[in-house]
Short mmCIF file of C-alpha atoms in Angstrom, two decimals:
data_model
loop_
_atom_site.label_atom_id
_atom_site.label_comp_id
_atom_site.label_asym_id
_atom_site.label_seq_id
_atom_site.Cartn_x
_atom_site.Cartn_y
_atom_site.Cartn_z
CA MET V 283 100.34 26.69 109.60
CA MET V 284 98.58 26.89 106.18
CA ALA V 285 99.30 24.76 103.30
CA GLY V 286 99.65 27.69 100.75
CA LYS V 287 100.07 31.46 100.57
CA LYS V 288 97.42 32.74 98.08
CA VAL V 289 95.48 35.22 99.86
CA SER V 290 92.09 36.88 99.48
CA LEU V 291 92.34 40.33 101.31
CA VAL V 292 89.49 42.15 102.87
CA LEU V 293 90.32 45.74 103.74
CA GLY V 294 87.85 47.55 106.19
CA GLY V 295 86.87 51.30 106.27
CA GLY V 296 87.74 53.60 108.78
CA GLY V 297 88.92 57.03 107.16
CA ALA V 298 92.66 57.91 108.07
CA ARG V 299 93.04 54.62 110.03
CA GLY V 300 93.01 53.11 106.41
CA TYR V 301 96.61 54.19 106.18
CA ALA V 302 97.33 51.06 108.34
CA HIS V 303 96.33 48.86 105.36
CA ILE V 304 99.52 49.80 103.63
CA GLY V 305 101.54 48.47 106.47
CA VAL V 306 99.66 45.38 106.61
CA ILE V 307 100.07 44.74 102.85
CA GLU V 308 103.72 45.44 103.17
CA GLU V 309 104.01 42.91 105.96
CA LEU V 310 102.05 40.25 104.10
CA GLU V 311 104.20 40.64 100.94
CA LYS V 312 107.44 40.41 103.04
CA ARG V 313 106.29 37.03 104.26
CA GLY V 314 105.81 35.80 100.91
CA PHE V 315 101.80 35.93 100.77
CA GLU V 316 100.50 36.54 97.22
CA ILE V 317 97.33 38.63 97.29
CA ILE V 318 95.04 37.28 94.40
CA SER V 319 91.95 39.39 95.17
CA ILE V 320 90.92 42.30 97.34
CA SER V 321 87.47 43.28 98.67
CA GLY V 322 87.36 46.70 100.14
CA SER V 323 85.12 49.31 101.63
CA SER V 324 85.71 52.96 101.86
CA MET V 325 89.39 53.72 102.62
CA GLY V 326 89.83 49.97 102.20
CA ALA V 327 88.64 50.07 98.56
CA LEU V 328 90.96 53.10 97.85
CA ILE V 329 94.06 51.40 99.11
CA GLY V 330 93.02 48.08 97.59
CA GLY V 331 92.54 49.73 94.28
CA LEU V 332 95.79 51.56 94.41
CA PHE V 333 97.58 48.25 95.33
CA ALA V 334 95.86 46.43 92.25
CA CYS V 335 96.90 48.98 89.82
CA GLY V 336 100.43 49.06 91.15
CA LYS V 337 100.37 52.56 92.37
CA LEU V 338 100.41 52.03 96.24
CA ASP V 339 104.02 52.77 96.63
CA GLU V 340 103.56 56.16 94.72
CA TYR V 341 100.47 56.83 96.94
CA LYS V 342 102.46 55.97 100.08
CA LYS V 343 105.32 58.29 99.03
CA TRP V 344 102.90 61.19 98.50
CA VAL V 345 100.89 60.94 101.62
CA GLN V 346 104.11 60.48 103.81
CA GLU V 347 105.51 63.77 102.30
CA LEU V 348 102.50 65.82 103.03
CA ASP V 349 102.88 68.16 106.04
CA ALA V 350 99.86 69.45 107.86
CA MET V 351 99.20 72.63 105.61
CA ASP V 352 99.54 70.45 102.53
CA VAL V 353 96.73 68.21 103.73
CA PHE V 354 94.60 71.22 104.82
CA SER V 355 95.20 72.77 101.27
CA LEU V 356 93.61 69.60 99.71
CA VAL V 357 90.38 70.03 101.82
CA ASP V 358 87.94 71.80 99.30
CA PHE V 359 85.12 72.83 101.57
CA THR V 360 81.67 73.25 99.95
CA LEU V 361 78.10 74.02 101.12
CA GLN V 362 76.47 72.24 98.13
CA SER V 363 76.04 68.75 96.74
CA GLY V 364 75.14 67.06 100.09
CA GLY V 365 78.69 67.11 101.67
CA LEU V 366 81.00 69.31 103.52
CA ILE V 367 83.95 68.40 101.34
CA ALA V 368 83.91 67.94 97.56
CA GLY V 369 86.85 65.84 97.43
CA ASP V 370 87.87 66.90 94.04
CA LYS V 371 91.54 68.18 94.88
CA VAL V 372 92.38 64.75 96.30
CA PHE V 373 90.90 62.69 93.72
CA GLU V 374 92.62 64.72 90.85
CA LYS V 375 95.90 63.65 92.37
CA ILE V 376 94.62 60.10 92.69
CA ALA V 377 93.37 60.10 89.14
CA LYS V 378 96.79 61.05 87.78
CA MET V 379 98.21 58.07 89.79
CA ILE V 380 95.60 55.50 88.71
CA GLY V 381 95.06 56.83 84.99
CA ASP V 382 92.26 55.14 82.91
CA HIS V 383 92.24 51.64 84.61
CA THR V 384 88.93 49.52 84.73
CA PHE V 385 88.44 46.80 86.89
CA GLU V 386 88.88 44.33 83.93
CA SER V 387 92.34 45.74 83.28
CA LEU V 388 93.56 44.98 86.78
CA PRO V 389 96.00 41.98 87.28
CA ILE V 390 93.97 40.90 90.44
CA LYS V 391 90.23 40.55 91.24
CA LEU V 392 89.04 43.87 93.01
CA THR V 393 85.77 44.48 94.64
CA ALA V 394 84.92 48.11 95.80
CA VAL V 395 81.73 48.36 97.90
CA ALA V 396 79.71 51.37 98.01
CA THR V 397 75.92 52.17 99.20
CA ASP V 398 73.11 53.22 97.11
CA ILE V 399 71.25 55.62 99.43
CA VAL V 400 68.25 55.67 97.24
CA ARG V 401 67.57 51.98 97.22
CA GLU V 402 69.17 51.37 100.42
CA ARG V 403 71.42 48.43 99.22
CA GLU V 404 75.22 47.39 98.96
CA VAL V 405 76.71 48.02 95.43
CA TRP V 406 79.68 45.71 94.46
CA PHE V 407 81.92 47.34 91.80
CA GLN V 408 83.72 44.59 90.01
CA SER V 409 83.68 46.03 86.45
CA GLY V 410 83.80 49.42 84.70
CA ASP V 411 85.70 52.64 85.70
CA LEU V 412 87.88 52.05 88.65
CA LEU V 413 88.32 55.72 89.78
CA GLN V 414 84.62 56.40 89.68
CA ALA V 415 83.97 53.25 91.96
CA LEU V 416 86.58 54.19 94.47
CA ARG V 417 85.23 57.78 94.65
CA ALA V 418 81.86 56.48 95.37
CA SER V 419 83.13 54.03 98.03
CA ILE V 420 84.80 56.70 100.27
CA ALA V 421 82.03 59.25 100.17
CA ILE V 422 81.40 59.48 103.95
CA PRO V 423 77.89 60.93 104.53
CA PHE V 424 77.66 64.55 105.20
CA VAL V 425 81.48 64.91 104.82
CA PHE V 426 82.30 63.90 101.07
CA THR V 427 79.69 64.61 98.34
CA PRO V 428 78.03 61.53 97.17
CA VAL V 429 78.50 60.17 93.50
CA LYS V 430 75.65 59.88 90.99
CA ILE V 431 76.04 56.92 88.61
CA GLU V 432 72.89 56.48 86.44
CA ASP V 433 69.99 56.25 88.75
CA MET V 434 72.01 55.55 91.92
CA ILE V 435 73.23 58.01 94.47
CA LEU V 436 76.24 56.25 96.01
CA ALA V 437 77.91 56.94 99.25
CA ASP V 438 80.43 55.30 101.63
CA GLY V 439 80.34 51.42 101.62
CA GLY V 440 80.60 51.52 105.31
CA ILE V 441 77.08 52.62 105.70
CA LEU V 442 76.06 48.85 105.27
CA ASN V 443 79.30 46.88 105.03
CA PRO V 444 82.39 48.32 106.60
CA LEU V 445 84.33 44.95 106.22
CA PRO V 446 83.08 43.18 103.19
CA VAL V 447 84.23 39.52 103.33
CA ALA V 448 81.31 38.21 101.37
CA PRO V 449 82.77 39.19 97.88
CA THR V 450 85.74 36.78 98.54
CA MET V 451 83.68 33.52 99.17
CA SER V 452 84.05 32.30 95.67
CA ASP V 453 87.89 33.03 95.41
CA ILE V 454 90.17 30.03 94.83
CA SER V 455 92.76 31.00 97.60
CA ASP V 456 94.41 29.42 100.49
CA LEU V 457 93.36 32.02 103.01
CA THR V 458 91.00 34.92 103.58
CA ILE V 459 92.57 37.68 105.76
CA ALA V 460 90.46 40.66 106.87
CA VAL V 461 91.83 43.83 108.44
CA ASN V 462 89.54 45.46 110.91
CA LEU V 463 90.13 49.25 111.72
CA TYR V 464 88.05 49.36 114.75
CA ALA V 465 89.57 46.92 117.28
CA ASP V 466 89.13 47.86 120.88
CA ILE V 467 92.83 47.38 121.84
CA PRO V 468 95.56 49.67 122.81
CA LYS V 469 97.69 51.15 119.94
CA PRO V 470 101.29 50.44 119.69
CA LYS V 471 103.65 53.22 120.75
CA ILE V 472 105.24 54.84 117.66
CA VAL V 473 107.79 57.71 118.32
CA ILE V 474 107.29 60.86 116.13
CA SER V 475 109.42 63.94 115.95
CA LYS V 476 108.48 67.24 117.74
CA LYS V 477 108.24 68.94 114.56
CA GLU V 478 105.71 66.35 113.24
CA GLU V 479 103.75 66.88 116.45
CA GLU V 480 103.84 70.62 116.00
CA GLN V 481 102.48 70.35 112.48
CA ARG V 482 99.74 68.06 113.50
CA ASN V 483 98.55 70.36 116.17
CA ALA V 484 98.49 73.25 113.68
CA PHE V 485 96.32 71.20 111.17
CA SER V 486 93.96 69.95 114.13
CA GLN V 487 93.59 73.59 115.12
CA ALA V 488 92.94 74.83 111.56
CA PHE V 489 90.47 72.01 110.87
CA GLU V 490 88.54 72.63 114.03
CA GLU V 491 88.29 76.35 113.26
CA MET V 492 86.75 75.51 109.91
CA ALA V 493 84.45 72.92 111.50
CA ASN V 494 83.29 75.58 113.96
CA PHE V 495 82.54 77.82 111.13
CA PHE V 496 80.00 75.31 109.60
CA TYR V 497 78.73 73.56 112.78
CA LYS V 498 77.80 75.08 116.11
CA LYS V 499 79.64 73.80 119.04
CA GLU V 500 77.56 72.13 121.87
CA ASN V 501 79.24 70.69 125.08
CA ASN V 502 82.84 71.02 123.60
CA LEU V 503 81.65 69.09 120.40
CA THR V 504 80.97 70.48 117.09
CA MET V 505 78.26 68.89 115.05
CA PHE V 506 81.19 67.64 112.91
CA ASP V 507 82.51 65.83 116.02
CA ILE V 508 79.27 64.27 116.66
CA LEU V 509 78.86 62.95 113.16
CA ASP V 510 82.34 61.65 113.11
CA LYS V 511 81.71 59.71 116.51
CA THR V 512 78.23 58.52 115.28
CA PHE V 513 79.74 57.17 112.17
CA ASP V 514 82.52 55.52 113.95
CA THR V 515 80.12 53.82 116.27
CA MET V 516 77.88 52.61 113.46
CA GLN V 517 80.88 51.24 111.60
CA ASP V 518 82.19 49.27 114.69
CA GLY V 519 78.79 47.77 115.31
CA LEU V 520 78.27 46.86 111.68
CA THR V 521 81.77 45.30 111.44
CA ARG V 522 81.14 43.07 114.30
CA TYR V 523 77.84 41.93 112.89
CA ARG V 524 79.31 41.24 109.53
CA LEU V 525 82.14 39.31 111.01
CA GLY V 526 79.70 37.06 112.67
CA GLY V 527 78.00 36.10 109.30
CA TYR V 528 81.17 35.97 107.20
CA PRO V 529 84.18 35.01 109.37
CA PRO V 530 87.59 35.35 107.73
CA ASP V 531 90.33 32.71 108.15
CA LEU V 532 92.45 35.33 109.87
CA LEU V 533 91.49 38.59 111.34
CA ILE V 534 94.11 41.35 111.75
CA GLU V 535 92.79 43.92 114.36
CA ILE V 536 94.10 47.51 114.13
CA SER V 537 93.43 49.72 117.19
CA LYS V 538 90.61 52.11 116.69
CA ASP V 539 92.69 54.64 118.60
CA VAL V 540 95.55 54.72 116.05
CA CYS V 541 94.07 58.21 114.71
CA SER V 542 90.60 59.74 114.22
CA THR V 543 88.81 59.29 110.91
CA TYR V 544 90.06 62.59 109.55
CA ASP V 545 93.64 62.48 110.85
CA PHE V 546 94.92 62.21 107.22
CA HIS V 547 98.00 64.11 108.30
CA LYS V 548 99.29 61.01 110.35
CA ALA V 549 100.19 58.76 107.38
CA GLN V 550 103.71 57.83 108.39
CA GLU V 551 102.74 56.83 112.03
CA VAL V 552 99.59 55.03 111.01
CA ILE V 553 101.36 52.85 108.32
CA GLU V 554 103.87 51.87 110.76
CA VAL V 555 101.26 50.90 113.30
CA GLY V 556 99.71 48.73 110.53
CA LYS V 557 102.98 47.15 109.87
CA LEU V 558 103.95 46.45 113.51
CA THR V 559 100.42 45.28 114.39
CA ALA V 560 100.33 42.85 111.51
CA ARG V 561 103.77 41.47 112.39
CA GLN V 562 102.79 40.87 116.00
CA GLN V 563 99.40 39.29 115.30
CA LEU V 564 100.83 37.02 112.53
CA ASP V 565 103.62 35.88 114.62
CA ALA V 566 101.26 35.16 117.45
CA LYS V 567 99.03 33.08 115.22
CA GLY V 568 101.91 31.07 113.46
CA PHE V 569 101.73 32.80 110.12
#
């Protein structure tokens, strides 16, 4: 058992799996942990940023109330700018939540990790405009359009660092907790309603039809599917490599099978899986 409860929290990337971070944060706060800093990549940066500016509850309420067609309506497909989805509709909503926050205005330290694909290096955002940094951090290659800042072309932080523990190394905290979204473990069983399952099927079918329009299908997989699986494989390998160099004090492992990268219509279930998994693993490790 630790001496104190000041925590540096590291939130990994994983697309829609990142909803699990919400459940993990809720469980940590329920146990009296004080999160004094957050380092996040991709969806981990977004959830961390929303928490840091006090808007995570509002975001959670919004995503849980979205039905399948609401989510589909937020997908603004584009054939330009280097990505399949512009992402403007979603970030207009998030921008209203976050407002004009900068990193300097946040009550806790936040690092959002992106990748400069021109110079092939990590970029740690710790100052300046918050929304712009978060938008850059979640720009999954070929899916969301990249972000240009000065002479940098910025894309998803997970390209080089899906679980960025290193930015927390200088923190004065009692414990560094990292949340990995690519664990090769069974996912907990969460019961969902028949209506919700029907809505999911409707969303999946609509999204697949749109993907088929853009990408030719080969061997029952669209090019979109292949890109998704390729990126997941890369993220998993990089996560294990990074953890070898920068091991946290405590690693919370979320099953990679909780959902796929683009299952953004499964917020309620994934949040509950995050909460349940954190509870079980924290209990098992005496926290």
